[in-house]
PDB file of N, CA and C in Angstrom:
ATOM      1  N   ARG A 293       7.705  -7.716  -2.588  1.00  0.00           N
ATOM      2  CA  ARG A 293       6.732  -8.775  -2.753  1.00  0.00           C
ATOM      3  C   ARG A 293       7.403 -10.131  -2.659  1.00  0.00           C
ATOM      4  N   LEU A 294       8.685 -10.203  -3.010  1.00  0.00           N
ATOM      5  CA  LEU A 294       9.399 -11.470  -2.935  1.00  0.00           C
ATOM      6  C   LEU A 294       9.463 -11.950  -1.486  1.00  0.00           C
ATOM      7  N   PHE A 295       9.815 -11.062  -0.570  1.00  0.00           N
ATOM      8  CA  PHE A 295       9.874 -11.434   0.846  1.00  0.00           C
ATOM      9  C   PHE A 295       8.489 -11.829   1.354  1.00  0.00           C
ATOM     10  N   TRP A 296       7.476 -11.135   0.877  1.00  0.00           N
ATOM     11  CA  TRP A 296       6.095 -11.411   1.266  1.00  0.00           C
ATOM     12  C   TRP A 296       5.718 -12.829   0.846  1.00  0.00           C
ATOM     13  N   ARG A 297       5.997 -13.182  -0.402  1.00  0.00           N
ATOM     14  CA  ARG A 297       5.677 -14.529  -0.898  1.00  0.00           C
ATOM     15  C   ARG A 297       6.469 -15.600  -0.165  1.00  0.00           C
ATOM     16  N   ASP A 298       7.712 -15.288   0.199  1.00  0.00           N
ATOM     17  CA  ASP A 298       8.564 -16.255   0.901  1.00  0.00           C
ATOM     18  C   ASP A 298       8.287 -16.297   2.398  1.00  0.00           C
ATOM     19  N   ARG A 299       7.293 -15.531   2.837  1.00  0.00           N
ATOM     20  CA  ARG A 299       6.866 -15.488   4.245  1.00  0.00           C
ATOM     21  C   ARG A 299       7.948 -14.928   5.176  1.00  0.00           C
ATOM     22  N   LYS A 300       8.807 -14.073   4.648  1.00  0.00           N
ATOM     23  CA  LYS A 300       9.794 -13.361   5.458  1.00  0.00           C
ATOM     24  C   LYS A 300       9.150 -12.029   5.826  1.00  0.00           C
ATOM     25  N   LEU A 301       8.250 -12.080   6.797  1.00  0.00           N
ATOM     26  CA  LEU A 301       7.343 -10.972   7.056  1.00  0.00           C
ATOM     27  C   LEU A 301       8.031  -9.730   7.598  1.00  0.00           C
ATOM     28  N   ASP A 302       8.998  -9.895   8.481  1.00  0.00           N
ATOM     29  CA  ASP A 302       9.699  -8.716   9.015  1.00  0.00           C
ATOM     30  C   ASP A 302      10.461  -7.987   7.915  1.00  0.00           C
ATOM     31  N   ARG A 303      11.111  -8.750   7.053  1.00  0.00           N
ATOM     32  CA  ARG A 303      11.850  -8.122   5.951  1.00  0.00           C
ATOM     33  C   ARG A 303      10.894  -7.474   4.957  1.00  0.00           C
ATOM     34  N   ALA A 304       9.773  -8.112   4.701  1.00  0.00           N
ATOM     35  CA  ALA A 304       8.786  -7.545   3.776  1.00  0.00           C
ATOM     36  C   ALA A 304       8.254  -6.224   4.322  1.00  0.00           C
ATOM     37  N   ARG A 305       7.949  -6.187   5.614  1.00  0.00           N
ATOM     38  CA  ARG A 305       7.443  -4.959   6.239  1.00  0.00           C
ATOM     39  C   ARG A 305       8.488  -3.852   6.152  1.00  0.00           C
ATOM     40  N   THR A 306       9.743  -4.191   6.394  1.00  0.00           N
ATOM     41  CA  THR A 306      10.828  -3.212   6.317  1.00  0.00           C
ATOM     42  C   THR A 306      10.943  -2.637   4.911  1.00  0.00           C
ATOM     43  N   TRP A 307      10.881  -3.488   3.894  1.00  0.00           N
ATOM     44  CA  TRP A 307      11.002  -3.021   2.518  1.00  0.00           C
ATOM     45  C   TRP A 307       9.791  -2.205   2.083  1.00  0.00           C
ATOM     46  N   CYS A 308       8.607  -2.596   2.522  1.00  0.00           N
ATOM     47  CA  CYS A 308       7.416  -1.794   2.207  1.00  0.00           C
ATOM     48  C   CYS A 308       7.558  -0.397   2.805  1.00  0.00           C
ATOM     49  N   ASN A 309       8.009  -0.343   4.052  1.00  0.00           N
ATOM     50  CA  ASN A 309       8.191   0.941   4.713  1.00  0.00           C
ATOM     51  C   ASN A 309       9.243   1.781   3.992  1.00  0.00           C
ATOM     52  N   ARG A 310      10.347   1.173   3.605  1.00  0.00           N
ATOM     53  CA  ARG A 310      11.402   1.906   2.884  1.00  0.00           C
ATOM     54  C   ARG A 310      10.880   2.505   1.587  1.00  0.00           C
ATOM     55  N   ALA A 311      10.099   1.722   0.858  1.00  0.00           N
ATOM     56  CA  ALA A 311       9.558   2.210  -0.412  1.00  0.00           C
ATOM     57  C   ALA A 311       8.692   3.441  -0.194  1.00  0.00           C
ATOM     58  N   CYS A 312       7.906   3.433   0.867  1.00  0.00           N
ATOM     59  CA  CYS A 312       7.016   4.563   1.147  1.00  0.00           C
ATOM     60  C   CYS A 312       7.783   5.784   1.645  1.00  0.00           C
ATOM     61  N   VAL A 313       8.864   5.556   2.378  1.00  0.00           N
ATOM     62  CA  VAL A 313       9.682   6.671   2.863  1.00  0.00           C
ATOM     63  C   VAL A 313      10.446   7.307   1.697  1.00  0.00           C
ATOM     64  N   LEU A 314      10.987   6.492   0.815  1.00  0.00           N
ATOM     65  CA  LEU A 314      11.777   7.007  -0.301  1.00  0.00           C
ATOM     66  C   LEU A 314      10.933   7.705  -1.354  1.00  0.00           C
ATOM     67  N   GLU A 315       9.711   7.239  -1.568  1.00  0.00           N
ATOM     68  CA  GLU A 315       8.848   7.816  -2.601  1.00  0.00           C
ATOM     69  C   GLU A 315       7.429   7.948  -2.047  1.00  0.00           C
ATOM     70  N   PRO A 316       7.205   8.933  -1.168  1.00  0.00           N
ATOM     71  CA  PRO A 316       5.909   9.034  -0.486  1.00  0.00           C
ATOM     72  C   PRO A 316       4.728   9.359  -1.388  1.00  0.00           C
ATOM     73  N   THR A 317       4.962   9.851  -2.586  1.00  0.00           N
ATOM     74  CA  THR A 317       3.829  10.158  -3.465  1.00  0.00           C
ATOM     75  C   THR A 317       3.452   8.977  -4.363  1.00  0.00           C
ATOM     76  N   LEU A 318       4.129   7.850  -4.217  1.00  0.00           N
ATOM     77  CA  LEU A 318       3.839   6.667  -5.024  1.00  0.00           C
ATOM     78  C   LEU A 318       2.712   5.862  -4.366  1.00  0.00           C
ATOM     79  N   GLY A 319       1.524   6.042  -4.879  1.00  0.00           N
ATOM     80  CA  GLY A 319       0.341   5.397  -4.313  1.00  0.00           C
ATOM     81  C   GLY A 319       0.407   3.884  -4.365  1.00  0.00           C
ATOM     82  N   ASP A 320       1.031   3.327  -5.396  1.00  0.00           N
ATOM     83  CA  ASP A 320       1.147   1.874  -5.499  1.00  0.00           C
ATOM     84  C   ASP A 320       1.958   1.303  -4.336  1.00  0.00           C
ATOM     85  N   ALA A 321       2.974   2.019  -3.897  1.00  0.00           N
ATOM     86  CA  ALA A 321       3.780   1.553  -2.759  1.00  0.00           C
ATOM     87  C   ALA A 321       2.944   1.532  -1.482  1.00  0.00           C
ATOM     88  N   TRP A 322       2.162   2.580  -1.270  1.00  0.00           N
ATOM     89  CA  TRP A 322       1.301   2.627  -0.083  1.00  0.00           C
ATOM     90  C   TRP A 322       0.248   1.516  -0.136  1.00  0.00           C
ATOM     91  N   ALA A 323      -0.318   1.294  -1.311  1.00  0.00           N
ATOM     92  CA  ALA A 323      -1.336   0.258  -1.450  1.00  0.00           C
ATOM     93  C   ALA A 323      -0.740  -1.128  -1.222  1.00  0.00           C
ATOM     94  N   ASN A 324       0.463  -1.341  -1.712  1.00  0.00           N
ATOM     95  CA  ASN A 324       1.142  -2.613  -1.495  1.00  0.00           C
ATOM     96  C   ASN A 324       1.407  -2.820  -0.003  1.00  0.00           C
ATOM     97  N   TYR A 325       1.846  -1.775   0.668  1.00  0.00           N
ATOM     98  CA  TYR A 325       2.104  -1.828   2.107  1.00  0.00           C
ATOM     99  C   TYR A 325       0.814  -2.151   2.858  1.00  0.00           C
ATOM    100  N   LEU A 326      -0.275  -1.494   2.510  1.00  0.00           N
ATOM    101  CA  LEU A 326      -1.547  -1.760   3.176  1.00  0.00           C
ATOM    102  C   LEU A 326      -2.019  -3.179   2.891  1.00  0.00           C
ATOM    103  N   ALA A 327      -1.886  -3.648   1.660  1.00  0.00           N
ATOM    104  CA  ALA A 327      -2.288  -5.022   1.330  1.00  0.00           C
ATOM    105  C   ALA A 327      -1.494  -6.021   2.167  1.00  0.00           C
ATOM    106  N   PHE A 328      -0.202  -5.752   2.344  1.00  0.00           N
ATOM    107  CA  PHE A 328       0.630  -6.614   3.187  1.00  0.00           C
ATOM    108  C   PHE A 328       0.115  -6.616   4.620  1.00  0.00           C
ATOM    109  N   GLU A 329      -0.164  -5.435   5.160  1.00  0.00           N
ATOM    110  CA  GLU A 329      -0.625  -5.348   6.552  1.00  0.00           C
ATOM    111  C   GLU A 329      -2.013  -5.967   6.731  1.00  0.00           C
ATOM    112  N   VAL A 330      -2.858  -5.885   5.718  1.00  0.00           N
ATOM    113  CA  VAL A 330      -4.172  -6.534   5.804  1.00  0.00           C
ATOM    114  C   VAL A 330      -3.985  -8.044   5.934  1.00  0.00           C
ATOM    115  N   ASP A 331      -3.042  -8.595   5.202  1.00  0.00           N
ATOM    116  CA  ASP A 331      -2.802 -10.036   5.250  1.00  0.00           C
ATOM    117  C   ASP A 331      -2.037 -10.483   6.492  1.00  0.00           C
ATOM    118  N   HIS A 332      -1.115  -9.651   6.986  1.00  0.00           N
ATOM    119  CA  HIS A 332      -0.201 -10.121   8.031  1.00  0.00           C
ATOM    120  C   HIS A 332      -0.080  -9.211   9.251  1.00  0.00           C
ATOM    121  N   GLY A 333      -0.691  -8.057   9.230  1.00  0.00           N
ATOM    122  CA  GLY A 333      -0.523  -7.112  10.328  1.00  0.00           C
ATOM    123  C   GLY A 333      -1.744  -7.033  11.224  1.00  0.00           C
ATOM    124  N   THR A 334      -1.648  -6.158  12.192  1.00  0.00           N
ATOM    125  CA  THR A 334      -2.743  -5.918  13.119  1.00  0.00           C
ATOM    126  C   THR A 334      -3.570  -4.730  12.623  1.00  0.00           C
ATOM    127  N   ALA A 335      -4.694  -4.531  13.267  1.00  0.00           N
ATOM    128  CA  ALA A 335      -5.540  -3.388  12.914  1.00  0.00           C
ATOM    129  C   ALA A 335      -4.794  -2.074  13.148  1.00  0.00           C
ATOM    130  N   GLU A 336      -3.974  -2.034  14.182  1.00  0.00           N
ATOM    131  CA  GLU A 336      -3.204  -0.824  14.480  1.00  0.00           C
ATOM    132  C   GLU A 336      -2.174  -0.547  13.390  1.00  0.00           C
ATOM    133  N   GLN A 337      -1.526  -1.593  12.907  1.00  0.00           N
ATOM    134  CA  GLN A 337      -0.540  -1.417  11.848  1.00  0.00           C
ATOM    135  C   GLN A 337      -1.219  -0.956  10.560  1.00  0.00           C
ATOM    136  N   GLN A 338      -2.384  -1.493  10.279  1.00  0.00           N
ATOM    137  CA  GLN A 338      -3.133  -1.071   9.099  1.00  0.00           C
ATOM    138  C   GLN A 338      -3.537   0.395   9.221  1.00  0.00           C
ATOM    139  N   ALA A 339      -4.021   0.785  10.391  1.00  0.00           N
ATOM    140  CA  ALA A 339      -4.441   2.172  10.613  1.00  0.00           C
ATOM    141  C   ALA A 339      -3.261   3.126  10.467  1.00  0.00           C
ATOM    142  N   GLU A 340      -2.089   2.707  10.935  1.00  0.00           N
ATOM    143  CA  GLU A 340      -0.898   3.561  10.810  1.00  0.00           C
ATOM    144  C   GLU A 340      -0.524   3.766   9.346  1.00  0.00           C
ATOM    145  N   VAL A 341      -0.582   2.703   8.544  1.00  0.00           N
ATOM    146  CA  VAL A 341      -0.266   2.824   7.124  1.00  0.00           C
ATOM    147  C   VAL A 341      -1.264   3.764   6.452  1.00  0.00           C
ATOM    148  N   VAL A 342      -2.537   3.603   6.753  1.00  0.00           N
ATOM    149  CA  VAL A 342      -3.563   4.467   6.165  1.00  0.00           C
ATOM    150  C   VAL A 342      -3.313   5.923   6.550  1.00  0.00           C
ATOM    151  N   GLN A 343      -3.045   6.172   7.821  1.00  0.00           N
ATOM    152  CA  GLN A 343      -2.815   7.532   8.300  1.00  0.00           C
ATOM    153  C   GLN A 343      -1.597   8.161   7.608  1.00  0.00           C
ATOM    154  N   ARG A 344      -0.517   7.408   7.515  1.00  0.00           N
ATOM    155  CA  ARG A 344       0.693   7.925   6.870  1.00  0.00           C
ATOM    156  C   ARG A 344       0.460   8.187   5.388  1.00  0.00           C
ATOM    157  N   ALA A 345      -0.286   7.292   4.732  1.00  0.00           N
ATOM    158  CA  ALA A 345      -0.563   7.462   3.302  1.00  0.00           C
ATOM    159  C   ALA A 345      -1.430   8.691   3.054  1.00  0.00           C
ATOM    160  N   VAL A 346      -2.435   8.888   3.867  1.00  0.00           N
ATOM    161  CA  VAL A 346      -3.304  10.059   3.706  1.00  0.00           C
ATOM    162  C   VAL A 346      -2.487  11.336   3.892  1.00  0.00           C
ATOM    163  N   SER A 347      -1.575  11.333   4.848  1.00  0.00           N
ATOM    164  CA  SER A 347      -0.718  12.499   5.084  1.00  0.00           C
ATOM    165  C   SER A 347       0.228  12.764   3.909  1.00  0.00           C
ATOM    166  N   ALA A 348       0.684  11.686   3.251  1.00  0.00           N
ATOM    167  CA  ALA A 348       1.631  11.827   2.137  1.00  0.00           C
ATOM    168  C   ALA A 348       0.959  12.296   0.850  1.00  0.00           C
ATOM    169  N   LYS A 349      -0.342  12.146   0.742  1.00  0.00           N
ATOM    170  CA  LYS A 349      -1.111  12.550  -0.447  1.00  0.00           C
ATOM    171  C   LYS A 349      -0.524  11.945  -1.728  1.00  0.00           C
ATOM    172  N   PRO A 350      -0.544  10.613  -1.837  1.00  0.00           N
ATOM    173  CA  PRO A 350       0.019   9.984  -3.035  1.00  0.00           C
ATOM    174  C   PRO A 350      -0.755  10.348  -4.293  1.00  0.00           C
ATOM    175  N   GLU A 351      -0.045  10.370  -5.405  1.00  0.00           N
ATOM    176  CA  GLU A 351      -0.683  10.741  -6.676  1.00  0.00           C
ATOM    177  C   GLU A 351      -0.059  10.033  -7.873  1.00  0.00           C
ATOM    178  N   GLN A 352       0.835   9.084  -7.639  1.00  0.00           N
ATOM    179  CA  GLN A 352       1.524   8.401  -8.730  1.00  0.00           C
ATOM    180  C   GLN A 352       1.340   6.897  -8.609  1.00  0.00           C
ATOM    181  N   GLY A 353       1.642   6.211  -9.683  1.00  0.00           N
ATOM    182  CA  GLY A 353       1.608   4.758  -9.698  1.00  0.00           C
ATOM    183  C   GLY A 353       0.618   4.244 -10.725  1.00  0.00           C
ATOM    184  N   GLU A 354       0.974   3.167 -11.369  1.00  0.00           N
ATOM    185  CA  GLU A 354       0.150   2.612 -12.435  1.00  0.00           C
ATOM    186  C   GLU A 354      -1.244   2.236 -11.926  1.00  0.00           C
ATOM    187  N   HIS A 355      -1.305   1.463 -10.846  1.00  0.00           N
ATOM    188  CA  HIS A 355      -2.598   1.037 -10.310  1.00  0.00           C
ATOM    189  C   HIS A 355      -3.341   2.218  -9.679  1.00  0.00           C
ATOM    190  N   TRP A 356      -2.594   3.074  -9.017  1.00  0.00           N
ATOM    191  CA  TRP A 356      -3.192   4.244  -8.370  1.00  0.00           C
ATOM    192  C   TRP A 356      -3.911   5.109  -9.404  1.00  0.00           C
ATOM    193  N   LEU A 357      -3.224   5.381 -10.496  1.00  0.00           N
ATOM    194  CA  LEU A 357      -3.813   6.225 -11.538  1.00  0.00           C
ATOM    195  C   LEU A 357      -4.982   5.543 -12.237  1.00  0.00           C
ATOM    196  N   SER A 358      -4.922   4.224 -12.380  1.00  0.00           N
ATOM    197  CA  SER A 358      -6.038   3.535 -13.028  1.00  0.00           C
ATOM    198  C   SER A 358      -7.321   3.676 -12.210  1.00  0.00           C
ATOM    199  N   VAL A 359      -7.183   3.760 -10.898  1.00  0.00           N
ATOM    200  CA  VAL A 359      -8.363   3.941 -10.046  1.00  0.00           C
ATOM    201  C   VAL A 359      -8.771   5.414 -10.000  1.00  0.00           C
ATOM    202  N   THR A 360      -7.825   6.310  -9.790  1.00  0.00           N
ATOM    203  CA  THR A 360      -8.187   7.723  -9.638  1.00  0.00           C
ATOM    204  C   THR A 360      -8.699   8.341 -10.929  1.00  0.00           C
ATOM    205  N   GLU A 361      -8.247   7.841 -12.070  1.00  0.00           N
ATOM    206  CA  GLU A 361      -8.684   8.416 -13.345  1.00  0.00           C
ATOM    207  C   GLU A 361      -9.944   7.763 -13.895  1.00  0.00           C
ATOM    208  N   ASP A 362     -10.432   6.728 -13.244  1.00  0.00           N
ATOM    209  CA  ASP A 362     -11.658   6.061 -13.672  1.00  0.00           C
ATOM    210  C   ASP A 362     -12.858   6.922 -13.271  1.00  0.00           C
ATOM    211  N   PRO A 363     -13.690   7.314 -14.221  1.00  0.00           N
ATOM    212  CA  PRO A 363     -14.847   8.161 -13.882  1.00  0.00           C
ATOM    213  C   PRO A 363     -15.779   7.538 -12.844  1.00  0.00           C
ATOM    214  N   ALA A 364     -15.807   6.223 -12.770  1.00  0.00           N
ATOM    215  CA  ALA A 364     -16.663   5.556 -11.780  1.00  0.00           C
ATOM    216  C   ALA A 364     -16.196   5.818 -10.349  1.00  0.00           C
ATOM    217  N   HIS A 365     -14.939   6.200 -10.182  1.00  0.00           N
ATOM    218  CA  HIS A 365     -14.382   6.438  -8.856  1.00  0.00           C
ATOM    219  C   HIS A 365     -14.180   7.920  -8.562  1.00  0.00           C
ATOM    220  N   HIS A 366     -14.797   8.764  -9.345  1.00  0.00           N
ATOM    221  CA  HIS A 366     -14.669  10.210  -9.158  1.00  0.00           C
ATOM    222  C   HIS A 366     -15.149  10.600  -7.758  1.00  0.00           C
ATOM    223  N   GLY A 367     -14.358  11.407  -7.096  1.00  0.00           N
ATOM    224  CA  GLY A 367     -14.749  11.926  -5.794  1.00  0.00           C
ATOM    225  C   GLY A 367     -14.321  11.079  -4.609  1.00  0.00           C
ATOM    226  N   LEU A 368     -13.638   9.951  -4.846  1.00  0.00           N
ATOM    227  CA  LEU A 368     -13.165   9.139  -3.727  1.00  0.00           C
ATOM    228  C   LEU A 368     -12.041   9.863  -3.003  1.00  0.00           C
ATOM    229  N   ASP A 369     -12.047   9.767  -1.682  1.00  0.00           N
ATOM    230  CA  ASP A 369     -10.950  10.362  -0.914  1.00  0.00           C
ATOM    231  C   ASP A 369      -9.736   9.426  -0.960  1.00  0.00           C
ATOM    232  N   THR A 370      -8.621   9.898  -0.428  1.00  0.00           N
ATOM    233  CA  THR A 370      -7.365   9.148  -0.499  1.00  0.00           C
ATOM    234  C   THR A 370      -7.480   7.782   0.156  1.00  0.00           C
ATOM    235  N   GLU A 371      -8.138   7.714   1.306  1.00  0.00           N
ATOM    236  CA  GLU A 371      -8.255   6.423   1.991  1.00  0.00           C
ATOM    237  C   GLU A 371      -9.052   5.421   1.162  1.00  0.00           C
ATOM    238  N   ALA A 372     -10.123   5.854   0.544  1.00  0.00           N
ATOM    239  CA  ALA A 372     -10.940   4.953  -0.270  1.00  0.00           C
ATOM    240  C   ALA A 372     -10.163   4.452  -1.487  1.00  0.00           C
ATOM    241  N   VAL A 373      -9.413   5.351  -2.116  1.00  0.00           N
ATOM    242  CA  VAL A 373      -8.583   4.946  -3.259  1.00  0.00           C
ATOM    243  C   VAL A 373      -7.518   3.964  -2.792  1.00  0.00           C
ATOM    244  N   LEU A 374      -6.891   4.260  -1.667  1.00  0.00           N
ATOM    245  CA  LEU A 374      -5.853   3.390  -1.114  1.00  0.00           C
ATOM    246  C   LEU A 374      -6.397   1.986  -0.873  1.00  0.00           C
ATOM    247  N   ARG A 375      -7.541   1.886  -0.261  1.00  0.00           N
ATOM    248  CA  ARG A 375      -8.125   0.568   0.029  1.00  0.00           C
ATOM    249  C   ARG A 375      -8.517  -0.171  -1.254  1.00  0.00           C
ATOM    250  N   ARG A 376      -9.008   0.557  -2.231  1.00  0.00           N
ATOM    251  CA  ARG A 376      -9.390  -0.063  -3.505  1.00  0.00           C
ATOM    252  C   ARG A 376      -8.155  -0.605  -4.225  1.00  0.00           C
ATOM    253  N   VAL A 377      -7.089   0.191  -4.281  1.00  0.00           N
ATOM    254  CA  VAL A 377      -5.860  -0.251  -4.942  1.00  0.00           C
ATOM    255  C   VAL A 377      -5.221  -1.390  -4.162  1.00  0.00           C
ATOM    256  N   ALA A 378      -5.256  -1.328  -2.846  1.00  0.00           N
ATOM    257  CA  ALA A 378      -4.700  -2.417  -2.024  1.00  0.00           C
ATOM    258  C   ALA A 378      -5.421  -3.724  -2.316  1.00  0.00           C
ATOM    259  N   GLY A 379      -6.713  -3.644  -2.550  1.00  0.00           N
ATOM    260  CA  GLY A 379      -7.465  -4.844  -2.900  1.00  0.00           C
ATOM    261  C   GLY A 379      -6.983  -5.467  -4.199  1.00  0.00           C
ATOM    262  N   LEU A 380      -6.527  -4.629  -5.120  1.00  0.00           N
ATOM    263  CA  LEU A 380      -5.997  -5.127  -6.388  1.00  0.00           C
ATOM    264  C   LEU A 380      -4.629  -5.786  -6.222  1.00  0.00           C
ATOM    265  N   MET A 381      -3.905  -5.422  -5.172  1.00  0.00           N
ATOM    266  CA  MET A 381      -2.521  -5.833  -5.023  1.00  0.00           C
ATOM    267  C   MET A 381      -2.314  -7.019  -4.085  1.00  0.00           C
ATOM    268  N   ARG A 382      -3.364  -7.507  -3.477  1.00  0.00           N
ATOM    269  CA  ARG A 382      -3.188  -8.610  -2.518  1.00  0.00           C
ATOM    270  C   ARG A 382      -2.706  -9.865  -3.216  1.00  0.00           C
ATOM    271  N   ILE A 383      -1.863 -10.603  -2.552  1.00  0.00           N
ATOM    272  CA  ILE A 383      -1.344 -11.863  -3.069  1.00  0.00           C
ATOM    273  C   ILE A 383      -2.294 -12.972  -2.628  1.00  0.00           C
ATOM    274  N   ALA A 384      -2.746 -13.739  -3.583  1.00  0.00           N
ATOM    275  CA  ALA A 384      -3.723 -14.809  -3.274  1.00  0.00           C
ATOM    276  C   ALA A 384      -3.071 -15.971  -2.574  1.00  0.00           C
TER     277      ALA A 384
END
């Protein structure tokens, strides 16, 4: 997030990708990556992050669990949870 705030976009993208590769079940990392791509990436880059996240089947993370364990969000698929958590993580 530091690189993201400092507008070092290539480095931020690299670090987001590394986090997802090292810990693919960490939903917060995927959501952070998607939030970054929504702000600075193309539609294709966003679609790739979503596709990779759905394949990884994330199930961990503070924000991820707050959404998945909320009864109001019961039955959401991985992509819907990912987009909801990414919305929470965007930098204003």
